[in-house]
CSV table of C-alpha atoms and ligand atoms in Angstrom, one decimal:
chain,number,residue,atom,x,y,z
A,1,PHE,CA,-66.7,-48.5,-64.7
A,2,ILE,CA,-64.2,-51.2,-63.8
A,3,GLY,CA,-61.5,-49.2,-65.5
A,4,LEU,CA,-62.4,-46.1,-63.5
A,5,THR,CA,-62.3,-48.0,-60.2
A,6,ALA,CA,-58.9,-49.5,-61.0
A,7,LEU,CA,-57.5,-46.1,-62.0
A,8,GLY,CA,-58.8,-44.5,-58.8
A,9,ALA,CA,-57.3,-47.2,-56.7
A,10,SER,CA,-53.8,-46.9,-58.1
A,11,ALA,CA,-53.8,-43.1,-58.5
A,12,ALA,CA,-54.9,-42.0,-55.0
A,13,THR,CA,-53.0,-42.6,-51.8
A,14,GLU,CA,-55.4,-42.7,-48.9
A,15,MET,CA,-54.1,-39.9,-46.6
A,16,PRO,CA,-55.1,-40.1,-42.9
A,17,PRO,CA,-57.4,-37.2,-41.9
A,18,LEU,CA,-55.8,-33.9,-40.7
A,19,PRO,CA,-56.0,-33.8,-36.9
A,20,GLU,CA,-58.1,-31.1,-35.2
A,21,VAL,CA,-56.2,-27.9,-34.2
A,22,THR,CA,-55.9,-27.6,-30.4
A,23,GLY,CA,-54.7,-24.7,-28.4
A,24,ASP,CA,-56.0,-21.1,-27.9
A,25,LYS,CA,-56.0,-18.3,-30.3
A,26,VAL,CA,-52.7,-16.4,-30.2
A,27,GLU,CA,-53.0,-12.6,-29.8
A,28,ALA,CA,-50.3,-10.5,-31.4
A,29,GLU,CA,-49.9,-7.5,-33.7
A,30,GLY,CA,-49.5,-7.6,-37.4
A,31,ASN,CA,-50.4,-9.6,-40.5
A,32,PHE,CA,-47.9,-11.9,-42.2
A,33,ASN,CA,-47.6,-14.2,-45.2
A,34,ILE,CA,-45.6,-17.3,-45.3
A,35,LYS,CA,-44.6,-18.9,-48.6
A,36,PHE,CA,-43.6,-22.5,-47.7
A,37,SER,CA,-41.7,-24.4,-50.4
A,38,ILE,CA,-40.8,-28.1,-50.6
A,39,GLY,CA,-39.2,-30.5,-53.1
A,40,THR,CA,-41.7,-33.4,-52.9
A,41,THR,CA,-45.0,-33.3,-54.7
A,42,LYS,CA,-48.6,-32.8,-53.5
A,43,SER,CA,-49.2,-36.5,-53.1
A,44,GLY,CA,-46.4,-37.1,-50.6
A,45,ALA,CA,-46.4,-37.3,-46.8
A,46,GLN,CA,-44.3,-34.1,-46.5
A,47,TYR,CA,-47.0,-32.1,-48.2
A,48,ARG,CA,-49.7,-33.6,-45.9
A,49,GLY,CA,-47.6,-32.4,-43.0
A,50,LEU,CA,-47.5,-28.9,-44.5
A,51,GLU,CA,-51.3,-28.8,-44.8
A,52,TYR,CA,-51.5,-29.5,-41.1
A,53,PHE,CA,-49.0,-26.7,-40.4
A,54,GLU,CA,-51.0,-24.3,-42.5
A,55,LYS,CA,-54.2,-25.2,-40.7
A,56,ILE,CA,-52.7,-24.8,-37.2
A,57,VAL,CA,-51.0,-21.4,-38.0
A,58,GLU,CA,-53.9,-19.9,-39.8
A,59,GLN,CA,-56.5,-21.0,-37.2
A,60,ARG,CA,-54.5,-20.1,-34.1
A,61,SER,CA,-53.5,-16.7,-35.5
A,62,GLY,CA,-57.1,-16.0,-36.4
A,63,GLY,CA,-56.1,-15.7,-40.0
A,64,ASP,CA,-53.5,-13.0,-39.3
A,65,ILE,CA,-50.8,-15.3,-40.6
A,66,GLN,CA,-51.5,-16.8,-44.1
A,67,VAL,CA,-49.5,-19.8,-45.3
A,68,GLU,CA,-49.2,-20.6,-48.9
A,69,LEU,CA,-47.8,-24.0,-50.0
A,70,PHE,CA,-45.5,-24.6,-52.9
A,71,PRO,CA,-44.7,-28.3,-53.5
A,72,GLY,CA,-42.7,-30.0,-56.3
A,73,ALA,CA,-39.7,-27.7,-56.1
A,74,GLN,CA,-41.6,-25.0,-58.1
A,75,LEU,CA,-39.7,-22.3,-56.1
A,76,GLY,CA,-36.4,-24.2,-56.3
A,77,ASP,CA,-34.8,-27.4,-55.0
A,78,ASP,CA,-33.6,-27.9,-51.4
A,79,LEU,CA,-30.4,-25.8,-51.8
A,80,GLN,CA,-32.1,-23.0,-53.9
A,81,ALA,CA,-35.0,-22.7,-51.4
A,82,THR,CA,-32.6,-22.5,-48.5
A,83,SER,CA,-30.6,-19.8,-50.2
A,84,ALA,CA,-33.9,-17.9,-50.8
A,85,LEU,CA,-34.6,-18.0,-47.1
A,86,GLN,CA,-31.2,-16.5,-46.4
A,87,ALA,CA,-31.8,-13.8,-49.0
A,88,GLY,CA,-35.3,-13.1,-47.4
A,89,THR,CA,-37.2,-13.8,-50.6
A,90,LEU,CA,-38.9,-17.0,-49.3
A,91,GLU,CA,-40.1,-17.5,-45.7
A,92,MET,CA,-40.0,-21.3,-45.1
A,93,THR,CA,-38.7,-24.6,-46.5
A,94,MET,CA,-38.2,-28.1,-45.3
A,95,PRO,CA,-35.1,-29.7,-47.0
A,96,SER,CA,-33.4,-33.0,-46.3
A,97,THR,CA,-30.4,-32.5,-44.1
A,98,SER,CA,-28.1,-34.1,-46.6
A,99,PRO,CA,-27.7,-31.3,-49.2
A,100,LEU,CA,-27.0,-28.8,-46.4
A,101,VAL,CA,-23.8,-30.5,-45.1
A,102,ASN,CA,-21.5,-27.9,-46.6
A,103,MET,CA,-23.3,-25.3,-44.4
A,104,PHE,CA,-23.7,-27.6,-41.4
A,105,PRO,CA,-21.1,-30.3,-41.5
A,106,LYS,CA,-22.5,-32.2,-38.5
A,107,PHE,CA,-25.6,-33.0,-40.5
A,108,ALA,CA,-23.5,-35.6,-42.3
A,109,VAL,CA,-23.9,-37.9,-39.3
A,110,PHE,CA,-27.4,-38.7,-40.6
A,111,ASP,CA,-25.9,-39.8,-43.9
A,112,LEU,CA,-24.0,-42.7,-42.2
A,113,PRO,CA,-25.4,-46.0,-43.5
A,114,PHE,CA,-27.6,-48.1,-41.2
A,115,LEU,CA,-27.3,-45.7,-38.3
A,116,PHE,CA,-30.9,-46.1,-37.1
A,117,PRO,CA,-32.2,-49.7,-37.1
A,118,LYS,CA,-35.7,-48.4,-36.2
A,119,PRO,CA,-37.5,-45.1,-36.8
A,120,GLU,CA,-38.1,-44.7,-33.1
A,121,MET,CA,-34.3,-44.5,-32.6
A,122,ALA,CA,-34.1,-41.6,-35.0
A,123,ASP,CA,-36.9,-39.9,-33.0
A,124,ALA,CA,-35.0,-40.5,-29.7
A,125,VAL,CA,-32.0,-38.7,-31.2
A,126,LEU,CA,-33.8,-35.9,-33.0
A,127,ASP,CA,-36.3,-35.1,-30.2
A,128,GLY,CA,-33.6,-35.3,-27.5
A,129,GLU,CA,-30.6,-33.1,-26.6
A,130,ILE,CA,-28.6,-33.9,-29.8
A,131,GLY,CA,-31.5,-32.9,-32.1
A,132,GLN,CA,-32.1,-29.8,-30.0
A,133,GLN,CA,-28.5,-28.8,-30.2
A,134,MET,CA,-28.4,-29.3,-33.9
A,135,LEU,CA,-31.5,-27.0,-34.4
A,136,GLU,CA,-29.7,-24.4,-32.4
A,137,ASP,CA,-26.5,-24.8,-34.5
A,138,ALA,CA,-28.5,-24.6,-37.7
A,139,SER,CA,-30.1,-21.3,-36.4
A,140,SER,CA,-27.4,-19.2,-38.0
A,141,LYS,CA,-26.4,-18.1,-41.5
A,142,GLY,CA,-29.7,-16.3,-42.0
A,143,LEU,CA,-31.8,-19.3,-41.0
A,144,VAL,CA,-33.8,-20.3,-38.0
A,145,ALA,CA,-34.3,-24.1,-37.6
A,146,ILE,CA,-37.6,-24.9,-35.7
A,147,GLY,CA,-38.2,-28.6,-36.0
A,148,TRP,CA,-37.6,-32.0,-37.5
A,149,GLY,CA,-39.7,-34.1,-39.9
A,150,GLU,CA,-39.3,-37.4,-41.6
A,151,ASN,CA,-38.1,-38.0,-45.1
A,152,GLY,CA,-37.4,-41.6,-44.1
A,153,TYR,CA,-35.7,-44.8,-45.0
A,154,ARG,CA,-34.2,-44.8,-48.5
A,155,GLN,CA,-34.7,-47.6,-51.0
A,156,LEU,CA,-32.8,-48.2,-54.2
A,157,THR,CA,-34.5,-48.3,-57.6
A,158,ASN,CA,-33.0,-48.8,-61.1
A,159,SER,CA,-33.9,-49.4,-64.7
A,160,GLN,CA,-31.5,-52.3,-65.4
A,161,ARG,CA,-31.8,-55.4,-63.2
A,162,PRO,CA,-32.8,-56.8,-59.8
A,163,VAL,CA,-30.2,-56.0,-57.1
A,164,ASP,CA,-29.7,-58.2,-54.1
A,165,SER,CA,-26.0,-57.8,-53.5
A,166,PRO,CA,-23.4,-55.1,-54.0
A,167,ASP,CA,-22.1,-57.2,-56.9
A,168,ASP,CA,-25.2,-56.4,-58.8
A,169,LEU,CA,-24.4,-52.7,-58.6
A,170,GLU,CA,-21.2,-52.9,-60.7
A,171,GLY,CA,-21.3,-50.2,-63.3
A,172,LEU,CA,-24.8,-48.8,-62.4
A,173,LYS,CA,-25.0,-45.0,-62.5
A,174,ILE,CA,-26.8,-44.0,-59.3
A,175,ARG,CA,-28.0,-40.5,-58.7
A,176,THR,CA,-27.2,-39.4,-55.2
A,177,MET,CA,-28.0,-36.2,-53.3
A,178,GLN,CA,-25.4,-33.5,-53.5
A,179,ASN,CA,-23.5,-35.0,-50.6
A,180,GLU,CA,-20.0,-36.5,-50.5
A,181,LEU,CA,-20.8,-39.2,-48.0
A,182,HIS,CA,-23.7,-40.5,-50.1
A,183,MET,CA,-21.3,-40.6,-53.1
A,184,ASP,CA,-18.8,-42.5,-50.9
A,185,ILE,CA,-21.5,-45.0,-50.0
A,186,TRP,CA,-22.3,-45.8,-53.6
A,187,ARG,CA,-18.7,-45.8,-54.8
A,188,THR,CA,-17.8,-48.2,-51.9
A,189,LEU,CA,-20.7,-50.5,-53.0
A,190,GLY,CA,-19.3,-50.6,-56.6
A,191,ALA,CA,-21.7,-48.3,-58.4
A,192,ASN,CA,-21.0,-45.0,-60.1
A,193,PRO,CA,-22.5,-42.2,-58.0
A,194,THR,CA,-23.8,-39.0,-59.9
A,195,PRO,CA,-24.8,-36.2,-57.6
A,196,MET,CA,-27.8,-34.2,-58.8
A,197,SER,CA,-30.6,-32.0,-57.5
A,198,PHE,CA,-33.9,-33.8,-56.8
A,199,ALA,CA,-35.7,-31.4,-59.2
A,200,GLU,CA,-33.7,-32.8,-62.2
A,201,LEU,CA,-34.1,-36.4,-61.2
A,202,PHE,CA,-37.2,-37.6,-63.0
A,203,THR,CA,-35.9,-36.4,-66.4
A,204,ALA,CA,-32.5,-37.9,-65.8
A,205,LEU,CA,-34.0,-41.2,-65.0
A,206,GLU,CA,-36.4,-41.0,-68.0
A,207,GLN,CA,-33.6,-40.1,-70.4
A,208,GLY,CA,-31.2,-42.7,-69.0
A,209,VAL,CA,-28.7,-40.1,-67.9
A,210,VAL,CA,-28.6,-42.2,-64.7
A,211,ASP,CA,-29.8,-45.8,-64.2
A,212,GLY,CA,-31.0,-45.5,-60.6
A,213,GLN,CA,-31.7,-43.4,-57.5
A,214,GLU,CA,-32.6,-44.0,-53.9
A,215,ASN,CA,-35.5,-42.4,-51.9
A,216,PRO,CA,-38.3,-43.6,-49.6
A,217,TRP,CA,-41.2,-45.6,-51.1
A,218,ILE,CA,-43.5,-42.6,-50.6
A,219,THR,CA,-41.3,-40.4,-52.7
A,220,ILE,CA,-40.7,-43.1,-55.3
A,221,LYS,CA,-44.5,-43.2,-55.8
A,222,SER,CA,-45.4,-39.5,-55.4
A,223,SER,CA,-42.7,-38.6,-58.0
A,224,LYS,CA,-43.7,-41.4,-60.3
A,225,PHE,CA,-40.2,-42.9,-60.4
A,226,ASN,CA,-41.8,-46.3,-60.8
A,227,GLU,CA,-42.9,-45.2,-64.3
A,228,VAL,CA,-39.2,-45.1,-65.4
A,229,GLN,CA,-37.7,-47.7,-63.0
A,230,ASP,CA,-38.6,-51.4,-63.2
A,231,TYR,CA,-36.6,-52.6,-60.2
A,232,ALA,CA,-36.4,-51.8,-56.6
A,233,THR,CA,-34.6,-53.1,-53.6
A,234,GLU,CA,-35.7,-52.6,-50.0
A,235,THR,CA,-32.3,-51.6,-48.6
A,236,ASN,CA,-33.3,-49.1,-45.8
A,237,HIS,CA,-29.7,-48.0,-46.1
A,238,VAL,CA,-30.0,-44.5,-44.8
A,239,TYR,CA,-32.7,-42.7,-42.7
A,240,THR,CA,-33.0,-39.0,-43.8
A,241,PRO,CA,-34.5,-36.3,-41.6
A,242,PHE,CA,-36.3,-33.2,-42.9
A,243,ILE,CA,-35.5,-30.0,-41.1
A,244,THR,CA,-38.0,-27.1,-40.9
A,245,LEU,CA,-36.3,-23.8,-41.7
A,246,VAL,CA,-37.5,-20.2,-41.5
A,247,SER,CA,-35.9,-17.1,-43.0
A,248,LYS,CA,-34.1,-15.2,-40.2
A,249,ARG,CA,-35.1,-11.9,-41.9
A,250,PHE,CA,-38.8,-12.9,-41.7
A,251,TRP,CA,-38.4,-14.4,-38.2
A,252,ASP,CA,-37.1,-11.1,-36.8
A,253,ARG,CA,-40.2,-9.3,-38.0
A,254,LEU,CA,-42.5,-11.6,-36.1
A,255,PRO,CA,-43.8,-10.9,-32.6
A,256,GLU,CA,-42.5,-13.4,-30.0
A,257,GLU,CA,-46.0,-14.9,-29.6
A,258,TYR,CA,-46.1,-15.8,-33.3
A,259,GLN,CA,-42.5,-17.2,-33.2
A,260,GLN,CA,-43.7,-19.5,-30.5
A,261,LEU,CA,-46.8,-20.4,-32.5
A,262,LEU,CA,-44.6,-21.4,-35.5
A,263,ARG,CA,-42.4,-23.5,-33.2
A,264,ASP,CA,-45.4,-25.3,-31.8
A,265,ALA,CA,-46.9,-25.9,-35.2
A,266,ALA,CA,-43.6,-27.2,-36.6
A,267,THR,CA,-43.3,-29.7,-33.8
A,268,LYS,CA,-46.9,-30.9,-34.4
A,269,MET,CA,-46.3,-31.0,-38.1
A,270,GLY,CA,-43.2,-33.2,-37.6
A,271,ASN,CA,-45.0,-35.7,-35.4
A,272,TYR,CA,-47.9,-35.9,-37.7
A,273,GLN,CA,-45.7,-36.3,-40.7
A,274,ARG,CA,-43.9,-39.2,-39.1
A,275,ASP,CA,-47.2,-40.9,-38.4
A,276,VAL,CA,-48.4,-40.4,-42.0
A,277,SER,CA,-45.1,-41.6,-43.5
A,278,ARG,CA,-45.0,-44.7,-41.3
A,279,THR,CA,-48.6,-45.5,-41.8
A,280,LEU,CA,-48.3,-45.3,-45.5
A,281,ASN,CA,-44.9,-46.9,-46.0
A,282,ASP,CA,-46.0,-50.6,-46.4
A,283,GLN,CA,-49.2,-49.7,-48.3
A,284,ILE,CA,-47.2,-47.7,-50.8
A,285,LYS,CA,-44.6,-50.5,-51.2
A,286,GLN,CA,-47.6,-52.7,-52.1
A,287,ASP,CA,-49.0,-50.2,-54.5
A,288,LEU,CA,-45.7,-50.1,-56.3
A,289,LYS,CA,-45.6,-53.9,-56.5
A,290,ASP,CA,-49.2,-53.8,-57.9
A,291,SER,CA,-48.2,-51.2,-60.4
A,292,GLY,CA,-45.6,-53.8,-61.8
A,293,MET,CA,-42.4,-52.8,-60.1
A,294,GLN,CA,-40.2,-55.7,-59.2
A,295,ILE,CA,-39.3,-55.3,-55.5
A,296,THR,CA,-36.5,-57.3,-53.9
A,297,GLU,CA,-36.8,-57.7,-50.2
A,298,LEU,CA,-33.5,-58.6,-48.6
A,299,THR,CA,-32.9,-61.3,-45.9
A,300,ASP,CA,-30.9,-60.3,-42.8
A,301,GLU,CA,-27.9,-62.1,-44.2
A,302,GLN,CA,-28.1,-60.1,-47.5
A,303,ILE,CA,-28.4,-56.8,-45.5
A,304,LYS,CA,-25.3,-57.9,-43.6
A,305,VAL,CA,-23.3,-58.1,-46.8
A,306,PHE,CA,-24.2,-54.4,-47.6
A,307,GLN,CA,-23.4,-53.4,-44.0
A,308,ASN,CA,-20.0,-55.1,-44.0
A,309,LYS,CA,-19.1,-53.7,-47.3
A,310,LEU,CA,-19.9,-50.2,-46.0
A,311,GLU,CA,-17.9,-50.3,-42.8
A,312,PRO,CA,-15.0,-48.3,-44.3
A,313,VAL,CA,-17.4,-45.4,-44.8
A,314,TYR,CA,-17.6,-45.0,-41.0
A,315,LYS,CA,-13.9,-44.8,-40.8
A,316,ASN,CA,-13.6,-42.4,-43.7
A,317,TRP,CA,-16.0,-39.9,-42.1
A,318,ARG,CA,-15.3,-40.2,-38.4
A,319,ASP,CA,-12.9,-37.3,-38.1
A,320,GLU,CA,-14.9,-35.1,-40.4
A,321,ILE,CA,-18.2,-35.6,-38.5
A,322,GLY,CA,-16.7,-35.9,-35.0
A,323,GLY,CA,-16.2,-39.2,-33.3
A,324,GLU,CA,-17.9,-38.0,-30.1
A,325,LEU,CA,-21.1,-37.2,-31.9
A,326,ILE,CA,-21.2,-40.6,-33.6
A,327,ASP,CA,-20.5,-42.4,-30.3
A,328,GLN,CA,-23.3,-40.3,-28.6
A,329,ILE,CA,-25.8,-41.3,-31.2
A,330,ARG,CA,-24.8,-44.9,-31.2
A,331,THR,CA,-25.2,-45.0,-27.4
A,332,LYS,CA,-28.6,-43.4,-27.7
A,333,VAL,CA,-29.5,-46.1,-30.3
A,334,GLN,CA,-28.4,-48.9,-28.1
A,335,GLN,CA,-30.4,-47.5,-25.2
A,336,ALA,CA,-33.5,-47.3,-27.3
A,337,GLN,CA,-32.8,-50.8,-28.6
A,338,ALA,CA,-32.6,-52.1,-25.0
A,339,GLN,CA,-36.0,-50.6,-24.0
B,401,TF8,C1,-33.5,-36.2,-52.4
B,401,TF8,C2,-34.3,-36.1,-51.2
B,401,TF8,C3,-35.5,-35.3,-51.6
B,401,TF8,C4,-36.0,-34.2,-50.6
B,401,TF8,C5,-37.1,-33.3,-51.2
B,401,TF8,C6,-37.7,-33.6,-52.4
B,401,TF8,O1,-33.4,-37.4,-52.9
B,401,TF8,O2,-34.6,-37.3,-50.6
B,401,TF8,O3,-36.5,-36.2,-52.0
B,401,TF8,O4,-35.0,-33.6,-50.0
B,401,TF8,O5,-36.7,-32.0,-51.3
B,401,TF8,O6,-33.0,-35.2,-52.9
């Protein structure tokens, strides 16, 4: 009995209830099916958001749009799913912005280290003019971008030793997303970056192909990385957004009323997913500690050491990303900080 209770407590993450669906039924012609694929597993905050999206769209279309969810990269990783949207063989996906930088170079701005000191500052940028413009820019190349979500603040894990300064990273093989700026971050800190798709990551960690990786607490737990990584450091070094994408081929078949319904549902999903992710973040960090992971929390001074060491990364990428965009975002962040 005691064993069962303990198992239940560590296995299940308490998800907040799904909100009620508000808004009238949307009247339009036709029946549609949406296959919606993501890379994280069923027990993550991202999937919870998708369940809300499904509920909104199915209820408000009176069942004329059916949404089917495919978590855990079963239909492909971020890049493969995005290509499938372009080809018209998959209707929706919600990747991190980072693997898409070759398609949309401005997305690299979100890979800059320590850009958003607080999540609300990311919200201010993504929900404001800059975020809107980026959704419009990303609505090309066979894709329609209809909203933002939260992947969140990234934390470092590894199998070798506690890390509380860049010196401890010397020689560690760290898996990064397929993104040059992320590779630059880890190289600058003294580690050996190895870019790899998220779908291959658990096996690579398990087999020791790489020593470590970095992702938000919720992903570390929902992907069971703690089973193959003994050490973690709360670095909060990058805030990664998710972007909600629809296949343009599918989008063009939808009546305008349903396009609007998808846009509304994507906004609601994004807001709810942020809530879930932020509500669960500390609880999950605690769960990971309870499960035996050794978690290093850094002092402000220790964080400063990482920040100072990473200053060259800003210089290296300024021209590539566009200095104007970086400055606009930093101004926004400062305004949000002053409020
Ligand atoms: C990564 C990202 C991923 C997500 C998702 C699984 O590390 O943070 O966790 O983009 O597709 O690749």
